[in-house]
Coordinates of C-alpha atoms in Angstrom, one line a residue:
Chain A
M1 CA 9.7 -37.5 7.1
L2 CA 7.3 -35.6 9.3
E3 CA 10.3 -34.0 11.0
F4 CA 11.5 -32.8 7.6
I5 CA 8.1 -31.4 6.7
R6 CA 7.8 -29.6 10.1
Q7 CA 10.9 -27.5 9.4
P8 CA 10.5 -24.3 7.4
W9 CA 10.9 -25.0 3.7
P10 CA 13.8 -23.3 2.0
W11 CA 13.1 -20.8 -0.8
Y12 CA 14.3 -23.1 -3.6
V13 CA 11.7 -25.7 -2.6
A14 CA 8.8 -23.4 -1.8
G15 CA 9.2 -20.9 -4.6
P16 CA 9.0 -23.3 -7.5
L17 CA 6.0 -25.1 -5.8
L18 CA 4.2 -21.8 -5.5
G19 CA 5.1 -20.9 -9.1
L20 CA 3.4 -24.2 -10.3
T21 CA 0.1 -22.7 -9.3
V22 CA 0.2 -20.7 -12.6
P23 CA 0.2 -23.7 -14.9
I24 CA -2.1 -25.8 -12.6
L25 CA -4.9 -23.2 -12.6
L26 CA -4.5 -22.7 -16.4
L27 CA -4.7 -26.4 -17.0
I28 CA -7.5 -27.4 -14.7
G29 CA -9.8 -24.7 -15.9
N30 CA -8.2 -21.8 -17.8
K31 CA -8.0 -19.7 -14.7
A32 CA -5.8 -16.7 -14.3
F33 CA -4.1 -16.9 -10.8
G34 CA -5.0 -14.0 -8.6
I35 CA -6.1 -13.8 -5.0
S36 CA -7.2 -10.2 -4.4
S37 CA -10.2 -10.7 -6.8
S38 CA -11.7 -12.9 -4.1
L39 CA -12.2 -9.7 -2.0
R40 CA -14.2 -8.2 -4.8
H41 CA -16.3 -11.4 -5.2
I42 CA -17.0 -11.5 -1.5
C43 CA -18.2 -7.8 -1.6
A44 CA -20.4 -8.6 -4.6
A45 CA -21.8 -11.7 -3.0
C46 CA -22.5 -10.3 0.5
L47 CA -23.6 -6.8 -0.3
P48 CA -26.1 -6.7 -3.2
T49 CA -25.7 -3.2 -4.5
K50 CA -26.3 -1.1 -7.5
V51 CA -22.7 0.0 -7.6
P52 CA -21.6 -1.1 -11.1
F53 CA -18.2 -2.4 -9.9
F54 CA -20.0 -5.1 -7.8
N55 CA -22.8 -5.7 -10.2
Y56 CA -21.5 -8.7 -12.2
E57 CA -22.0 -12.4 -12.2
W58 CA -19.6 -13.2 -9.3
K59 CA -20.8 -16.8 -9.4
R60 CA -18.9 -17.2 -12.7
D61 CA -15.7 -16.7 -10.7
I62 CA -16.7 -18.8 -7.7
W63 CA -13.6 -21.0 -8.3
N64 CA -11.7 -18.1 -6.8
L65 CA -13.6 -18.4 -3.5
F66 CA -13.0 -22.2 -3.4
F67 CA -9.3 -21.5 -3.9
V68 CA -9.1 -19.0 -1.0
A69 CA -11.2 -21.3 1.2
G70 CA -8.5 -23.9 0.4
I71 CA -5.8 -21.5 1.5
L72 CA -7.6 -21.1 4.8
I73 CA -7.8 -24.9 5.2
G74 CA -4.2 -25.3 4.2
G75 CA -3.2 -22.9 7.0
L76 CA -5.3 -24.9 9.4
L77 CA -3.9 -28.3 8.3
T78 CA -0.4 -27.0 8.7
L79 CA -1.2 -25.7 12.2
L80 CA -2.7 -29.1 13.2
F81 CA -0.1 -31.5 11.6
F82 CA 3.2 -29.9 10.6
Q83 CA 3.6 -26.6 12.3
N84 CA 7.1 -25.5 13.0
P85 CA 7.3 -25.3 16.8
N86 CA 10.3 -22.9 16.7
P87 CA 10.2 -19.1 16.2
V88 CA 11.2 -17.9 12.7
Q89 CA 15.0 -17.6 12.2
L90 CA 15.5 -13.9 11.5
N91 CA 18.4 -11.7 10.6
P92 CA 19.9 -10.6 14.1
D93 CA 19.6 -6.9 13.0
M94 CA 15.8 -7.4 12.5
V95 CA 15.5 -9.1 15.9
A96 CA 17.4 -6.2 17.5
S97 CA 15.2 -3.6 15.9
L98 CA 12.0 -5.5 16.8
E99 CA 13.1 -5.7 20.4
K100 CA 13.4 -1.9 20.5
Y101 CA 9.7 -1.7 20.0
G102 CA 8.9 -4.3 22.5
I103 CA 8.3 -7.1 20.0
N104 CA 10.0 -10.1 21.6
N105 CA 7.6 -13.0 20.7
L106 CA 8.7 -14.2 17.3
K107 CA 6.5 -17.3 17.3
G108 CA 3.8 -17.8 14.8
T109 CA 3.0 -15.8 11.6
V110 CA 2.1 -12.5 13.1
P111 CA 3.8 -10.6 16.0
A112 CA 1.5 -11.4 18.9
D113 CA 2.8 -8.2 20.6
L114 CA 1.4 -6.1 17.9
F115 CA -1.6 -7.9 16.5
N116 CA -4.0 -8.9 19.2
W117 CA -7.5 -8.0 20.3
T118 CA -6.4 -5.5 23.0
S119 CA -4.0 -3.6 20.7
L120 CA -6.7 -3.3 18.1
F121 CA -8.1 -0.5 20.3
T122 CA -4.8 1.4 20.5
I123 CA -3.7 3.9 17.8
R124 CA -0.8 1.7 16.8
G125 CA -2.8 -1.5 16.5
F126 CA -5.6 0.3 14.7
L127 CA -3.2 1.8 12.1
L128 CA -1.5 -1.5 11.5
M129 CA -4.6 -3.8 11.3
V130 CA -7.4 -1.6 10.2
G131 CA -5.4 1.0 8.2
G132 CA -3.1 -1.5 6.7
G133 CA -6.0 -3.9 5.8
F134 CA -7.9 -1.0 4.1
L135 CA -4.8 -0.1 2.0
V136 CA -4.4 -3.8 1.0
G137 CA -8.0 -4.0 -0.2
F138 CA -8.2 -0.6 -1.8
G139 CA -4.7 -0.7 -3.4
T140 CA -4.9 -4.2 -4.8
R141 CA -8.2 -3.5 -6.6
Y142 CA -7.0 -0.1 -7.9
A143 CA -3.9 -1.7 -9.2
G144 CA -5.9 -4.6 -10.6
G145 CA -4.1 -7.4 -8.7
C146 CA -1.8 -8.3 -5.8
T147 CA 1.4 -10.2 -5.3
S148 CA -0.2 -13.3 -6.8
G149 CA -2.1 -11.8 -9.8
H150 CA 0.6 -9.3 -10.8
S151 CA 3.9 -10.5 -9.3
I152 CA 3.5 -14.2 -9.9
F153 CA 0.9 -14.6 -12.7
G154 CA 1.4 -11.4 -14.5
L155 CA 5.2 -11.6 -14.5
S156 CA 5.1 -15.3 -15.5
T157 CA 3.0 -14.5 -18.5
L158 CA 5.3 -11.5 -19.4
Q159 CA 2.8 -8.7 -19.0
W160 CA 4.6 -5.4 -18.6
P161 CA 1.8 -3.7 -16.5
S162 CA 2.4 -6.4 -13.9
L163 CA 6.1 -5.5 -13.8
V164 CA 5.2 -1.8 -13.2
A165 CA 2.7 -2.9 -10.5
T166 CA 5.3 -5.2 -8.8
C167 CA 7.9 -2.4 -8.7
C168 CA 5.3 -0.1 -7.2
F169 CA 4.4 -2.7 -4.5
M170 CA 8.0 -3.0 -3.6
I171 CA 8.6 0.8 -3.6
G172 CA 5.5 1.4 -1.5
G173 CA 6.5 -1.4 1.0
I174 CA 10.1 -0.2 1.3
I175 CA 9.0 3.4 1.9
M176 CA 6.4 2.4 4.5
S177 CA 8.6 -0.1 6.2
N178 CA 11.7 2.1 6.5
L179 CA 10.4 5.6 6.7
F180 CA 7.0 5.5 8.4
L181 CA 6.7 2.2 10.2
P182 CA 9.3 3.1 12.9
Y183 CA 7.2 6.1 13.9
I184 CA 4.0 4.0 14.0
L185 CA 5.7 1.3 16.0
A186 CA 6.9 3.9 18.5
L187 CA 3.4 5.1 19.2
Chain B
M1 CA -22.1 -6.7 -18.7
Q2 CA -22.9 -3.4 -20.4
Q3 CA -22.3 -1.6 -17.2
E4 CA -19.0 -3.2 -16.7
K5 CA -17.6 -1.5 -19.8
S6 CA -18.0 1.9 -18.3
I7 CA -15.5 1.1 -15.7
K8 CA -11.8 1.8 -16.3
Q9 CA -10.5 -1.3 -14.8
P10 CA -11.1 -4.3 -16.9
S11 CA -13.5 -6.8 -15.4
V12 CA -12.2 -9.9 -13.8
V13 CA -15.1 -11.7 -15.4
V14 CA -13.4 -13.4 -18.3
P15 CA -15.7 -13.0 -21.3
F16 CA -14.5 -16.0 -23.4
E17 CA -16.1 -18.5 -21.1
T18 CA -19.7 -18.7 -21.9
T19 CA -20.8 -21.5 -19.7
Y20 CA -20.2 -20.9 -16.0
K21 CA -22.4 -23.4 -14.3
V22 CA -19.7 -25.6 -13.1
S23 CA -20.3 -28.5 -10.8
F24 CA -19.3 -28.7 -7.2
A25 CA -17.0 -31.5 -8.1
T26 CA -15.1 -29.2 -10.5
N27 CA -14.7 -26.5 -7.8
I28 CA -13.3 -29.1 -5.4
R29 CA -10.2 -29.1 -7.7
Y30 CA -9.7 -25.4 -6.9
L31 CA -10.3 -26.1 -3.2
I32 CA -7.5 -28.7 -3.3
A33 CA -5.2 -26.5 -5.3
G34 CA -5.8 -23.7 -2.7
T35 CA -5.2 -26.0 0.2
L36 CA -1.8 -27.0 -1.2
F37 CA -1.0 -23.4 -1.9
G38 CA -1.9 -22.5 1.6
I39 CA 0.3 -25.2 3.1
I40 CA 3.3 -24.0 1.0
L41 CA 2.6 -20.4 2.0
V42 CA 2.8 -21.3 5.7
K43 CA 5.8 -23.7 5.4
S44 CA 7.8 -21.2 3.3
E45 CA 7.2 -18.6 6.0
V46 CA 6.2 -16.0 3.3
I47 CA 3.0 -15.4 5.5
S48 CA 5.3 -14.4 8.3
C49 CA 5.1 -10.6 9.0
F50 CA 8.7 -10.8 10.2
R51 CA 9.9 -12.1 6.9
I52 CA 8.1 -9.4 5.1
Q53 CA 9.8 -6.7 7.2
E54 CA 13.2 -8.5 6.6
M55 CA 12.5 -8.3 2.8
F56 CA 11.7 -4.5 2.9
H57 CA 14.9 -3.9 4.9
F58 CA 17.0 -6.1 2.5
Q59 CA 18.1 -8.2 5.5
S60 CA 17.4 -11.6 4.0
F61 CA 17.4 -13.2 0.6
H62 CA 14.6 -15.6 1.5
M63 CA 11.5 -13.7 0.2
Y64 CA 13.3 -12.6 -3.0
G65 CA 14.3 -16.2 -3.5
V66 CA 10.8 -17.5 -3.0
I67 CA 9.1 -14.9 -5.3
G68 CA 12.0 -15.0 -7.9
S69 CA 11.9 -18.8 -8.2
A70 CA 8.1 -18.8 -8.3
V71 CA 8.2 -16.4 -11.2
V72 CA 10.8 -18.3 -13.1
T73 CA 8.8 -21.6 -12.6
G74 CA 5.7 -19.8 -13.7
M75 CA 7.4 -18.4 -16.7
V76 CA 8.9 -21.7 -17.9
S77 CA 5.6 -23.5 -17.4
Y78 CA 3.7 -20.9 -19.3
W79 CA 6.3 -21.0 -22.1
L80 CA 5.9 -24.8 -22.2
I81 CA 2.1 -24.5 -22.3
R82 CA 2.4 -22.1 -25.3
K83 CA 5.2 -24.1 -27.0
L84 CA 3.4 -27.4 -26.7
G85 CA 0.0 -25.8 -27.5
L86 CA -1.5 -27.5 -24.4
K87 CA -5.2 -27.2 -23.7
T88 CA -7.1 -27.4 -20.4
F89 CA -7.8 -30.9 -19.1
D90 CA -11.3 -30.6 -20.6
G91 CA -9.9 -29.6 -23.9
K92 CA -10.5 -25.9 -24.0
E93 CA -8.0 -23.3 -25.4
I94 CA -5.9 -21.6 -22.7
K95 CA -6.3 -17.8 -22.9
F96 CA -7.0 -15.0 -20.5
A97 CA -7.7 -11.3 -20.4
P98 CA -4.4 -9.3 -20.5
K99 CA -3.6 -6.9 -17.6
K100 CA -4.1 -3.3 -18.7
F101 CA -2.0 -0.4 -17.6
H102 CA -3.7 2.6 -16.1
K103 CA -2.7 5.1 -13.4
G104 CA -4.1 2.8 -10.8
T105 CA -1.3 0.4 -11.6
V106 CA 1.1 2.9 -10.1
I107 CA -1.0 4.6 -7.4
G108 CA -2.9 1.5 -6.4
G109 CA 0.4 -0.4 -6.4
L110 CA 2.0 2.1 -4.1
L111 CA -1.0 2.1 -1.7
F112 CA -1.0 -1.7 -1.6
G113 CA 2.8 -1.6 -0.9
F114 CA 2.1 0.7 2.1
G115 CA -0.6 -1.8 3.3
W116 CA 1.7 -4.7 2.7
A117 CA 4.3 -3.2 5.0
L118 CA 1.8 -2.2 7.6
T119 CA 0.0 -5.6 7.9
G120 CA 3.0 -7.7 6.8
A121 CA 0.7 -9.6 4.5
C122 CA -0.8 -9.6 1.1
P123 CA -4.3 -11.0 0.4
G124 CA -3.3 -14.7 0.1
P125 CA -1.3 -14.7 3.4
L126 CA -4.3 -13.1 5.2
Y127 CA -6.4 -16.2 4.6
A128 CA -3.5 -18.5 5.5
Q129 CA -2.8 -16.6 8.7
I130 CA -6.4 -16.9 9.8
G131 CA -6.4 -20.6 9.0
N132 CA -3.1 -20.9 10.9
G133 CA -4.7 -19.7 14.1
A134 CA -4.1 -15.9 14.0
S135 CA -7.8 -15.1 14.6
I136 CA -7.1 -11.4 15.0
I137 CA -6.3 -11.2 11.3
I138 CA -10.1 -11.5 10.6
V139 CA -10.1 -7.8 11.4
T140 CA -7.5 -7.1 8.8
L141 CA -9.3 -9.2 6.2
F142 CA -12.5 -7.4 7.0
S143 CA -10.8 -4.1 6.6
A144 CA -9.4 -5.2 3.3
L145 CA -13.0 -6.0 2.2
V146 CA -14.0 -2.5 3.3
G147 CA -11.1 -1.1 1.2
T148 CA -12.2 -3.1 -1.8
W149 CA -15.7 -1.9 -1.3
V150 CA -14.8 1.7 -1.0
Y151 CA -12.7 1.4 -4.2
G152 CA -15.7 -0.1 -6.0
R153 CA -17.8 2.9 -4.8
I154 CA -15.4 5.6 -6.0
S155 CA -13.7 3.7 -8.9
H156 CA -15.6 5.8 -11.6
K157 CA -14.4 9.0 -10.0
I158 CA -10.7 8.3 -9.6

């Protein structure tokens, strides 16, 4: 059993389980699933400010912070008890293109060759971690949601703005990954 | 709440819930839901930067399968909730603020897409990656907080 759990889960097991978050959150407390809001709540909680965007009763949405704390714990529990010891099984074409940029370690969730404390102080690492992180925080708030709030919750509840947002997420990602990322990785 | 109305983006604070002093015990339910969600995120490899790049290069069906089946499951469950007229476990009506379209849906969406490809993670996976031992991602999460904060500062101007 534990062996089975340790393997990566196929999409047709994981996807439906992730989708169940939508009804679960609605049923346990009428909550609209969305994770990027937690970034706003953390800003509002940690930096008392007169900026209207952060001047609201963030405590009203504290459930969201409990939920993301749970995600962190979930990541830790997996690491401790049922982590997959093998590197991710990628398309050989992807493995080949990663090798071109010196990315050989495919273990774990992030490429250790790119994301580490030393590379943070290189242009490449800074662009990926700090630049990328900034765009994630800025873009999700401007768009009013992320993959969870728009692509899962929004699409599940048939909201057309979420379909537009999801298409834009994908278009942005495809453009960056195919057109610009090769140059950044070559830095 | 008056101030909130001047902002283009609708508040995430949902107005129909008047009482918000919820007990710690209630919030534990969200902690548990989050924990299960986090475990599935790791086990399905959707928090893997490698898988995200595969998706953007159309080299694997995996991510499309995960997101697609998650949406179908969410859709069917939401349809059932509506069809059966289900209420929350403590008997309240299920309703939420609709997502509004504005130019940020497109511009912000594209910007997030760029960030998604650069970091190989959206906000949920950032938390899961940190929990899963990738401590360096604290930097990315912090930067995402800065991005959110900067958006909040200039939101009335853009």
